[in-house]
Amino acid sequence: MKQKGVFLLLFMAILYTSPAQIMFQRHYGGAGDDGGNAVIQTSDGGYLVAGLTDSWGAGSKDIYLIKTNEYGDTTWTKHYGGYNWDSPVAVLEGTDNFYYLSGNTSSQGSGASDVFLMKVSLNGDSVWLKTYGGTEDDSGYDLIKCNDGGFIIAGASCSFAIGFNSMYAIRTNENGDTLWTKTYEKEYFNDAYSVIQTPDNGFLFAGYTSTGGSSTFDCYVVRTNSTGDTLWTKTYGGISRDDLACICKSTDGNYFLSGTTASFGAGGYDIYLIKIDTNGGEIWEKTYGGTANDYGYYCTASSFGAVIVGGTSSFGLGGSDVYMVAVDQNGDTLWTHVYGGADDDWVNCIQKTTDGGFIMSGYYNFNISSDVYLIKTRADGFAGIENNEVPGIVINVYPNPCTEILTISSQFLFKGDVIVELVNFQGQKLLTERIVQTSNNLVSLNVSALPSGIYYLSLFSGDSQISKKVIIN
């Protein structure tokens, strides 16, 4: 305990002597359902979100790209797709100054659903799109760039499976031309949700295998050589349903596997984290969550250990909220944060940022529709904004401190209705309201029911956000 306390003190000392880090919570979208499936920090310091939209486009769901600057302000948006649905699941930036995204399409290809790989310019213009798969349902869930400049996509295939579906690997060159494809299966149902390249240019695939039925899922990892031939396979889990959503490499050379378990933990489902060595041997396994359902989606390694994100109904304000858990190399919890409003909110992806913080993308639900949810945190996972205002825009908040009615004024012309959010120091969103602005550009907010403390006030209007620190007595 003493060593852990010293580590936490050092961690906090480093954090608060580091340069100021940008933090924000933003949401984007139209009148329909929109959401963010993947996000990266781009080479210009901004962010690129790949998601879904039915607010715009030709089909029932279309690919939605949002490019922002470092503050989360929109630079451009694009949507792509055909007459049916098209869904991106992963995005990356190449060294050739182009973006690449992969996912699933029912608008193009030869089957009911096919895997796609798409190349777009830095301005979002489509360069090419390739599809992969057979005559049945085939899906892509993860994309990485390989050491030789090509790509590998991990997913699932019904077209080429012996059972119902198999893990599916598609290896391409830099132009998206297929070099080889492989399928892997242990039981009747098998999915690969994540892939990582190993130092010897082989691959590790993580997902699940199942004989069928909700209680027969096991975590499944396949290790291959550089041409996709199987070197070994491992299963992990207990007697109930367990599956993996992500694999990432630890700074000590081992690997973290994140997912969800119903076999262990305190609730119906809990976040499941397994640490394995390079041969797949289990070093330890841990669960995180409360007495309700908590799900682990994505993990990223950090200098102190790993950060896992997912959804929680054990904590927070809504039916489901964003759950962020940081652990050390032994799986012991360092800190947790919960984000979201009164409805169901979750994130699907987390990435480290160059300032030491994290960026996450997902879904933010408000009333009857959802928006793309983008969260930028500090190194300690906190996403409040300490008077980090948009350059050139000044807001006045008064009285501050406030006991009842908080008034916000600005020379900034709000675009239609304004969404106002108050977040406390623990990262909990305690108030979200949509307010019709007055003719004199004033916004009033009743805060009398909130506990006393320091809050971060954010105003969202169109694609713009303004933030301020306020004190409530």
Coordinates of C-alpha atoms in Angstrom, one line a residue:
M1 CA 0.0 0.0 0.0
K2 CA 2.9 2.4 0.8
Q3 CA 4.4 1.8 -2.6
K4 CA 1.1 2.4 -4.4
G5 CA 0.6 5.6 -2.4
V6 CA 4.0 6.9 -3.4
F7 CA 3.3 6.0 -7.0
L8 CA 0.0 8.0 -6.9
L9 CA 1.7 11.0 -5.4
L10 CA 4.4 11.0 -8.1
F11 CA 1.8 10.5 -10.8
M12 CA -0.2 13.5 -9.5
A13 CA 3.0 15.6 -9.1
I14 CA 3.9 15.0 -12.7
L15 CA 0.4 15.7 -13.8
Y16 CA 0.1 19.1 -12.2
T17 CA 3.6 20.3 -13.1
S18 CA 3.0 19.4 -16.8
P19 CA 1.8 22.0 -19.3
A20 CA -2.0 22.7 -19.3
Q21 CA -4.0 20.1 -21.2
I22 CA -7.0 20.8 -23.3
M23 CA -10.2 19.2 -22.1
F24 CA -13.7 19.1 -23.5
Q25 CA -16.9 17.2 -24.0
R26 CA -18.6 17.8 -27.4
H27 CA -21.4 16.3 -29.4
Y28 CA -22.1 16.6 -33.1
G29 CA -25.0 15.6 -35.4
G30 CA -28.3 16.5 -36.9
A31 CA -31.9 15.7 -36.2
G32 CA -31.5 11.9 -36.7
D33 CA -29.4 9.3 -34.9
D34 CA -25.6 9.9 -35.2
G35 CA -22.7 8.3 -33.3
G36 CA -19.0 7.9 -33.2
N37 CA -17.4 4.5 -33.6
A38 CA -13.7 5.4 -33.8
V39 CA -11.4 8.4 -33.3
I40 CA -7.7 9.3 -33.8
Q41 CA -5.6 12.3 -33.2
T42 CA -4.4 13.6 -36.5
S43 CA -0.9 14.9 -37.4
D44 CA -2.1 18.5 -37.2
G45 CA -3.1 18.1 -33.6
G46 CA -6.8 17.9 -34.2
Y47 CA -9.1 14.9 -34.3
L48 CA -10.9 12.7 -36.9
V49 CA -14.0 10.9 -35.8
A50 CA -15.5 8.0 -37.9
G51 CA -19.1 7.2 -37.2
L52 CA -22.6 6.7 -38.4
T53 CA -25.4 9.2 -39.5
D54 CA -29.0 8.9 -40.6
S55 CA -29.3 12.7 -40.4
W56 CA -27.6 13.0 -43.8
G57 CA -26.8 10.7 -46.7
A58 CA -28.4 8.4 -49.2
G59 CA -29.0 5.3 -47.1
S60 CA -30.6 4.2 -43.8
K61 CA -27.1 4.7 -42.2
D62 CA -24.1 6.3 -43.8
I63 CA -20.4 6.8 -43.0
Y64 CA -19.9 10.1 -41.1
L65 CA -16.5 11.7 -40.8
I66 CA -15.9 14.7 -38.6
K67 CA -12.6 16.6 -38.6
T68 CA -12.0 19.0 -35.7
N69 CA -9.2 21.2 -34.4
E70 CA -7.5 20.6 -31.1
Y71 CA -10.4 22.2 -29.2
G72 CA -13.0 20.0 -30.8
D73 CA -14.3 22.7 -33.2
T74 CA -15.5 21.3 -36.5
T75 CA -13.2 21.8 -39.5
W76 CA -15.2 19.8 -42.0
T77 CA -17.7 17.0 -42.1
K78 CA -18.3 14.4 -44.8
H79 CA -20.8 11.6 -45.3
Y80 CA -20.5 8.6 -47.7
G81 CA -22.6 5.7 -48.6
G82 CA -25.1 4.0 -50.9
Y83 CA -28.8 3.2 -50.9
N84 CA -28.5 0.8 -47.9
W85 CA -26.4 1.0 -44.7
D86 CA -22.6 1.7 -44.4
S87 CA -20.8 1.6 -41.1
P88 CA -17.2 2.5 -40.3
V89 CA -15.5 0.8 -37.3
A90 CA -11.9 1.9 -37.4
V91 CA -9.9 4.9 -38.8
L92 CA -6.2 5.7 -39.1
E93 CA -3.8 8.2 -40.7
G94 CA -1.1 7.0 -43.0
T95 CA 2.3 8.4 -43.5
D96 CA 1.3 9.3 -47.0
N97 CA -1.0 12.1 -45.8
F98 CA -4.2 10.2 -46.4
Y99 CA -6.8 8.7 -44.0
Y100 CA -8.0 5.1 -44.1
L101 CA -11.2 3.7 -42.6
S102 CA -12.7 0.3 -42.6
G103 CA -16.0 -1.2 -41.7
N104 CA -19.1 -2.9 -43.1
T105 CA -21.3 -2.2 -46.1
S106 CA -24.6 -3.5 -47.4
S107 CA -24.7 -0.9 -50.2
Q108 CA -21.7 -2.4 -52.1
G109 CA -20.0 -5.8 -52.6
S110 CA -21.2 -9.2 -53.4
G111 CA -22.9 -10.3 -50.1
A112 CA -25.6 -9.2 -47.8
S113 CA -22.8 -7.5 -45.8
D114 CA -19.2 -7.0 -46.9
V115 CA -16.0 -5.5 -45.4
F116 CA -14.8 -2.3 -46.9
L117 CA -11.5 -0.3 -46.8
M118 CA -11.6 3.3 -47.9
K119 CA -8.9 5.9 -48.6
V120 CA -9.8 9.6 -48.3
S121 CA -7.7 12.8 -48.6
L122 CA -6.9 15.2 -45.7
N123 CA -10.0 17.2 -46.9
G124 CA -12.2 14.2 -46.7
D125 CA -12.5 13.5 -50.5
S126 CA -12.8 9.8 -51.4
V127 CA -9.9 8.4 -53.3
W128 CA -10.9 4.7 -53.5
L129 CA -13.0 2.1 -51.8
K130 CA -12.5 -1.7 -51.8
T131 CA -14.8 -4.4 -50.6
Y132 CA -14.0 -7.9 -49.4
G133 CA -16.1 -11.0 -48.7
G134 CA -18.3 -13.7 -50.2
T135 CA -22.0 -14.2 -50.9
E136 CA -23.1 -14.2 -47.2
D137 CA -22.6 -11.9 -44.2
D138 CA -19.0 -10.8 -43.6
S139 CA -17.9 -8.1 -41.2
G140 CA -14.8 -6.0 -40.3
Y141 CA -14.3 -4.8 -36.8
D142 CA -10.7 -3.5 -36.6
L143 CA -8.0 -2.1 -38.9
I144 CA -4.3 -1.5 -38.4
K145 CA -1.5 -0.4 -40.6
C146 CA 1.3 -3.1 -40.9
N147 CA 5.0 -2.5 -40.8
D148 CA 5.3 -2.9 -44.6
G149 CA 2.8 -0.1 -45.2
G150 CA -0.1 -2.5 -46.0
F151 CA -3.2 -3.2 -43.8
I152 CA -4.9 -6.0 -41.9
I153 CA -8.6 -6.1 -41.1
A154 CA -10.0 -8.3 -38.4
G155 CA -13.6 -9.4 -38.3
A156 CA -16.0 -12.3 -38.9
S157 CA -17.1 -14.3 -41.9
C158 CA -20.2 -16.4 -42.7
S159 CA -19.2 -16.8 -46.3
F160 CA -16.0 -18.8 -45.6
A161 CA -16.8 -20.5 -42.2
I162 CA -17.1 -24.2 -41.5
G163 CA -19.5 -23.4 -38.7
F164 CA -21.9 -20.4 -38.6
N165 CA -19.1 -17.8 -38.6
S166 CA -15.3 -17.7 -38.2
M167 CA -12.7 -15.1 -37.3
Y168 CA -11.8 -13.4 -40.5
A169 CA -8.4 -11.8 -41.4
I170 CA -7.9 -9.8 -44.6
R171 CA -4.3 -8.7 -45.4
T172 CA -3.8 -6.1 -48.1
N173 CA -1.1 -4.0 -49.6
E174 CA -1.0 -0.2 -49.4
N175 CA -3.5 0.1 -52.3
G176 CA -6.1 -2.2 -50.6
D177 CA -5.3 -5.2 -52.9
T178 CA -5.7 -8.5 -51.1
L179 CA -2.5 -10.3 -50.3
W180 CA -4.2 -13.1 -48.3
T181 CA -7.2 -14.0 -46.3
K182 CA -7.6 -16.4 -43.4
T183 CA -10.3 -17.8 -41.2
Y184 CA -9.9 -19.2 -37.7
E185 CA -12.5 -21.1 -35.6
K186 CA -12.6 -23.2 -32.5
E187 CA -16.4 -23.6 -32.1
Y188 CA -19.5 -22.9 -34.1
F189 CA -19.5 -19.1 -33.6
N190 CA -16.2 -17.1 -33.7
D191 CA -15.5 -13.3 -34.0
A192 CA -12.3 -11.3 -34.1
Y193 CA -12.9 -7.8 -32.7
S194 CA -9.3 -6.6 -32.4
V195 CA -5.9 -7.2 -34.0
I196 CA -2.3 -6.1 -33.2
Q197 CA 1.0 -6.8 -35.0
T198 CA 3.7 -8.5 -33.1
P199 CA 7.4 -7.7 -33.2
D200 CA 8.2 -10.6 -35.5
N201 CA 5.5 -9.2 -38.0
G202 CA 3.0 -11.8 -37.0
F203 CA -0.5 -11.0 -35.5
L204 CA -2.6 -11.5 -32.4
F205 CA -6.4 -11.6 -32.9
A206 CA -8.8 -11.2 -29.9
G207 CA -12.5 -12.0 -29.8
Y208 CA -14.7 -14.9 -28.7
T209 CA -15.6 -18.5 -29.5
S210 CA -18.9 -20.1 -28.7
T211 CA -20.8 -23.3 -29.3
G212 CA -24.0 -21.3 -29.2
G213 CA -26.2 -19.9 -26.4
S214 CA -25.6 -16.9 -24.2
S215 CA -23.7 -18.9 -21.5
T216 CA -21.1 -20.6 -23.7
F217 CA -18.9 -17.7 -24.8
D218 CA -15.2 -17.8 -24.1
C219 CA -12.5 -15.2 -24.7
Y220 CA -10.4 -16.4 -27.7
V221 CA -6.9 -15.3 -28.9
V222 CA -5.2 -16.5 -32.0
R223 CA -1.5 -16.0 -32.6
T224 CA -0.2 -16.2 -36.2
N225 CA 2.9 -15.7 -38.2
S226 CA 3.4 -13.0 -40.8
T227 CA 1.4 -14.9 -43.4
G228 CA -1.6 -15.7 -41.2
D229 CA -0.7 -19.3 -40.3
T230 CA -1.8 -20.2 -36.8
L231 CA 1.0 -20.6 -34.2
W232 CA -1.2 -21.0 -31.1
T233 CA -4.6 -20.3 -29.8
K234 CA -5.8 -19.7 -26.2
T235 CA -9.2 -19.4 -24.5
Y236 CA -9.9 -17.6 -21.2
G237 CA -12.9 -17.1 -19.0
G238 CA -15.3 -19.0 -16.7
I239 CA -18.5 -21.0 -16.9
S240 CA -20.7 -18.1 -18.2
R241 CA -20.4 -15.6 -21.0
D242 CA -17.0 -13.9 -21.5
D243 CA -15.7 -12.1 -24.6
L244 CA -12.9 -9.8 -25.7
A245 CA -13.3 -6.5 -27.5
C246 CA -9.7 -5.2 -27.6
I247 CA -6.0 -6.1 -27.3
C248 CA -3.2 -3.7 -26.7
K249 CA 0.5 -4.0 -26.0
S250 CA 1.8 -3.1 -22.5
T251 CA 4.9 -1.0 -22.0
D252 CA 6.5 -4.1 -20.3
G253 CA 6.2 -6.2 -23.6
N254 CA 3.1 -8.2 -22.5
Y255 CA -0.5 -7.7 -23.6
F256 CA -3.7 -6.4 -22.1
L257 CA -7.0 -8.0 -23.2
S258 CA -10.2 -6.1 -22.4
G259 CA -13.8 -7.2 -22.6
T260 CA -16.8 -8.3 -20.6
T261 CA -17.5 -11.1 -18.2
A262 CA -20.5 -12.7 -16.7
S263 CA -18.5 -15.4 -15.0
F264 CA -16.7 -13.2 -12.5
G265 CA -17.2 -9.8 -10.7
A266 CA -19.8 -8.1 -8.7
G267 CA -22.7 -7.5 -11.2
G268 CA -24.5 -9.3 -14.0
Y269 CA -21.7 -8.2 -16.4
D270 CA -18.4 -6.6 -15.5
I271 CA -15.4 -5.1 -17.3
Y272 CA -12.9 -7.9 -17.8
L273 CA -9.2 -7.3 -18.1
I274 CA -6.6 -10.0 -18.6
K275 CA -2.9 -9.6 -18.8
I276 CA -1.0 -12.2 -20.9
D277 CA 2.6 -12.9 -21.8
T278 CA 3.9 -13.2 -25.3
N279 CA 3.0 -16.9 -25.4
G280 CA -0.6 -16.3 -24.3
G281 CA 0.1 -17.4 -20.7
E282 CA -2.3 -15.6 -18.2
I283 CA -0.4 -13.3 -15.8
W284 CA -3.6 -12.1 -14.0
E285 CA -7.2 -11.3 -14.6
K286 CA -9.3 -8.6 -12.9
T287 CA -12.9 -7.3 -13.0
Y288 CA -14.2 -3.8 -12.6
G289 CA -17.7 -2.5 -12.0
G290 CA -20.7 -2.4 -9.6
T291 CA -23.7 -4.5 -8.9
A292 CA -25.5 -3.7 -12.2
N293 CA -24.1 -4.3 -15.7
D294 CA -20.8 -2.8 -16.9
Y295 CA -19.1 -3.5 -20.2
G296 CA -15.5 -3.2 -21.4
Y297 CA -15.1 -2.1 -25.0
Y298 CA -11.6 -0.6 -25.7
C299 CA -8.3 -0.4 -23.9
T300 CA -5.1 1.6 -24.5
A301 CA -1.7 1.1 -22.8
S302 CA -0.1 3.9 -20.9
S303 CA 3.1 4.5 -19.0
F304 CA 1.4 3.6 -15.7
G305 CA -0.5 0.5 -17.1
A306 CA -3.7 0.7 -19.1
V307 CA -7.0 2.6 -19.5
I308 CA -10.2 0.8 -20.3
V309 CA -13.4 2.4 -21.4
G310 CA -16.9 1.0 -21.7
G311 CA -20.4 1.5 -20.5
T312 CA -21.9 1.3 -17.0
S313 CA -25.3 1.1 -15.5
S314 CA -23.8 0.7 -12.0
F315 CA -22.7 4.3 -11.8
G316 CA -23.7 7.7 -13.3
L317 CA -26.9 9.5 -14.0
G318 CA -28.3 7.7 -17.0
G319 CA -29.5 4.2 -17.9
S320 CA -26.0 3.7 -19.3
D321 CA -23.0 6.0 -19.0
V322 CA -19.4 6.2 -20.1
Y323 CA -17.1 4.3 -17.7
M324 CA -13.3 5.0 -17.7
V325 CA -11.0 2.9 -15.5
A326 CA -7.2 3.3 -15.2
V327 CA -5.1 0.5 -13.8
D328 CA -1.4 -0.1 -13.0
Q329 CA 0.6 -3.0 -14.4
N330 CA -0.9 -5.3 -11.7
G331 CA -4.4 -4.4 -12.6
D332 CA -5.0 -2.3 -9.4
T333 CA -7.3 0.6 -10.0
L334 CA -5.7 4.1 -10.0
W335 CA -8.8 6.2 -10.8
T336 CA -12.2 6.0 -12.5
H337 CA -14.5 8.5 -14.2
V338 CA -18.1 8.4 -15.3
Y339 CA -19.4 10.7 -18.1
G340 CA -22.8 11.1 -19.7
G341 CA -26.2 12.6 -19.2
A342 CA -29.6 11.4 -18.2
D343 CA -30.0 9.0 -21.2
D344 CA -27.9 6.2 -22.5
D345 CA -24.4 7.2 -23.5
W346 CA -21.3 5.2 -24.2
V347 CA -17.9 5.3 -26.0
N348 CA -16.4 2.7 -28.4
C349 CA -12.9 3.9 -28.7
I350 CA -10.1 5.6 -26.7
Q351 CA -6.7 6.8 -27.9
K352 CA -3.7 8.5 -26.2
T353 CA -3.0 12.1 -27.2
T354 CA 0.3 13.8 -27.7
D355 CA -0.2 15.9 -24.6
G356 CA -0.5 12.8 -22.4
G357 CA -4.3 12.8 -22.2
F358 CA -6.9 10.7 -23.9
I359 CA -9.6 11.2 -26.6
M360 CA -12.7 9.1 -26.7
S361 CA -15.6 8.8 -29.2
G362 CA -19.1 7.3 -28.9
Y363 CA -22.8 8.0 -28.6
Y364 CA -24.5 10.8 -26.7
N365 CA -28.3 10.4 -26.4
F366 CA -30.5 13.4 -25.9
N367 CA -34.3 13.0 -25.8
I368 CA -35.2 10.7 -28.8
S369 CA -32.0 10.9 -30.9
S370 CA -28.3 10.4 -30.5
D371 CA -25.2 12.5 -31.4
V372 CA -21.6 11.8 -31.9
Y373 CA -19.9 12.1 -28.5
L374 CA -16.3 13.3 -28.3
I375 CA -14.5 13.5 -24.9
K376 CA -10.9 14.9 -24.5
T377 CA -9.4 14.3 -21.0
R378 CA -6.3 15.1 -19.1
A379 CA -3.8 12.4 -18.2
D380 CA -5.9 11.7 -15.1
G381 CA -9.0 11.1 -17.1
F382 CA -10.7 14.4 -16.1
A383 CA -12.6 16.2 -18.9
G384 CA -13.6 19.4 -17.2
I385 CA -12.5 22.7 -18.8
E386 CA -10.6 25.1 -16.6
N387 CA -11.6 28.4 -18.3
N388 CA -10.2 27.0 -21.6
E389 CA -12.2 29.2 -23.8
V390 CA -12.4 29.4 -27.6
P391 CA -9.9 32.1 -28.7
G392 CA -11.6 35.4 -29.6
I393 CA -14.9 34.5 -27.8
V394 CA -15.5 35.8 -24.3
I395 CA -18.5 34.8 -22.1
N396 CA -19.6 36.4 -18.8
V397 CA -21.2 34.3 -16.1
Y398 CA -22.9 36.1 -13.2
P399 CA -23.3 36.0 -10.3
N400 CA -20.3 33.8 -9.8
P401 CA -20.4 32.4 -7.1
C402 CA -24.1 31.7 -7.6
T403 CA -26.9 30.4 -5.4
E404 CA -30.0 30.3 -7.6
I405 CA -30.2 31.8 -11.2
L406 CA -27.0 31.8 -13.2
T407 CA -26.9 34.1 -16.2
I408 CA -24.6 33.7 -19.2
S409 CA -24.0 36.5 -21.7
S410 CA -21.7 36.7 -24.7
Q411 CA -21.0 38.7 -27.8
F412 CA -21.0 35.3 -29.6
L413 CA -24.2 34.8 -31.6
F414 CA -25.7 31.4 -30.7
K415 CA -26.9 29.3 -33.6
G416 CA -30.5 28.4 -32.5
D417 CA -31.2 26.7 -29.2
V418 CA -28.3 26.3 -26.7
I419 CA -27.4 23.1 -24.8
V420 CA -26.0 23.9 -21.4
E421 CA -24.1 21.3 -19.3
L422 CA -22.6 21.5 -15.8
V423 CA -19.9 18.9 -14.8
N424 CA -18.5 18.6 -11.3
F425 CA -14.9 18.0 -10.4
Q426 CA -15.4 14.2 -10.4
G427 CA -16.3 14.4 -14.1
Q428 CA -20.1 13.7 -13.4
K429 CA -22.5 15.6 -15.6
L430 CA -25.1 16.8 -13.1
L431 CA -27.2 19.0 -15.4
T432 CA -28.1 19.1 -19.1
E433 CA -30.7 21.5 -20.5
R434 CA -31.7 22.8 -23.9
I435 CA -32.5 26.5 -23.6
V436 CA -34.1 28.9 -26.1
Q437 CA -31.9 32.0 -26.3
T438 CA -33.4 35.4 -25.7
S439 CA -33.1 38.3 -28.2
N440 CA -30.4 40.0 -26.2
N441 CA -28.3 36.7 -26.3
L442 CA -28.6 35.9 -22.6
V443 CA -29.0 32.4 -21.2
S444 CA -30.4 31.8 -17.7
L445 CA -30.0 28.6 -15.7
N446 CA -31.6 27.6 -12.4
V447 CA -28.8 25.9 -10.3
S448 CA -30.5 26.0 -6.9
A449 CA -31.0 22.3 -6.7
L450 CA -27.3 21.5 -7.3
P451 CA -24.9 20.7 -4.5
S452 CA -22.3 23.4 -3.5
G453 CA -19.0 23.1 -5.3
I454 CA -16.9 24.0 -8.3
Y455 CA -18.3 23.2 -11.7
Y456 CA -17.4 23.4 -15.4
L457 CA -20.1 25.1 -17.4
S458 CA -20.2 24.3 -21.2
L459 CA -22.5 25.8 -23.8
F460 CA -23.0 24.0 -27.1
S461 CA -24.6 25.8 -30.1
G462 CA -24.3 24.3 -33.6
D463 CA -20.6 23.2 -33.9
S464 CA -19.3 25.6 -31.3
Q465 CA -18.6 25.2 -27.6
I466 CA -17.8 27.8 -24.9
S467 CA -16.8 26.8 -21.4
K468 CA -16.2 28.5 -18.0
K469 CA -15.5 27.5 -14.4
V470 CA -18.3 28.5 -12.0
I471 CA -18.9 28.2 -8.2
I472 CA -22.3 27.2 -6.8
N473 CA -23.0 27.9 -3.1

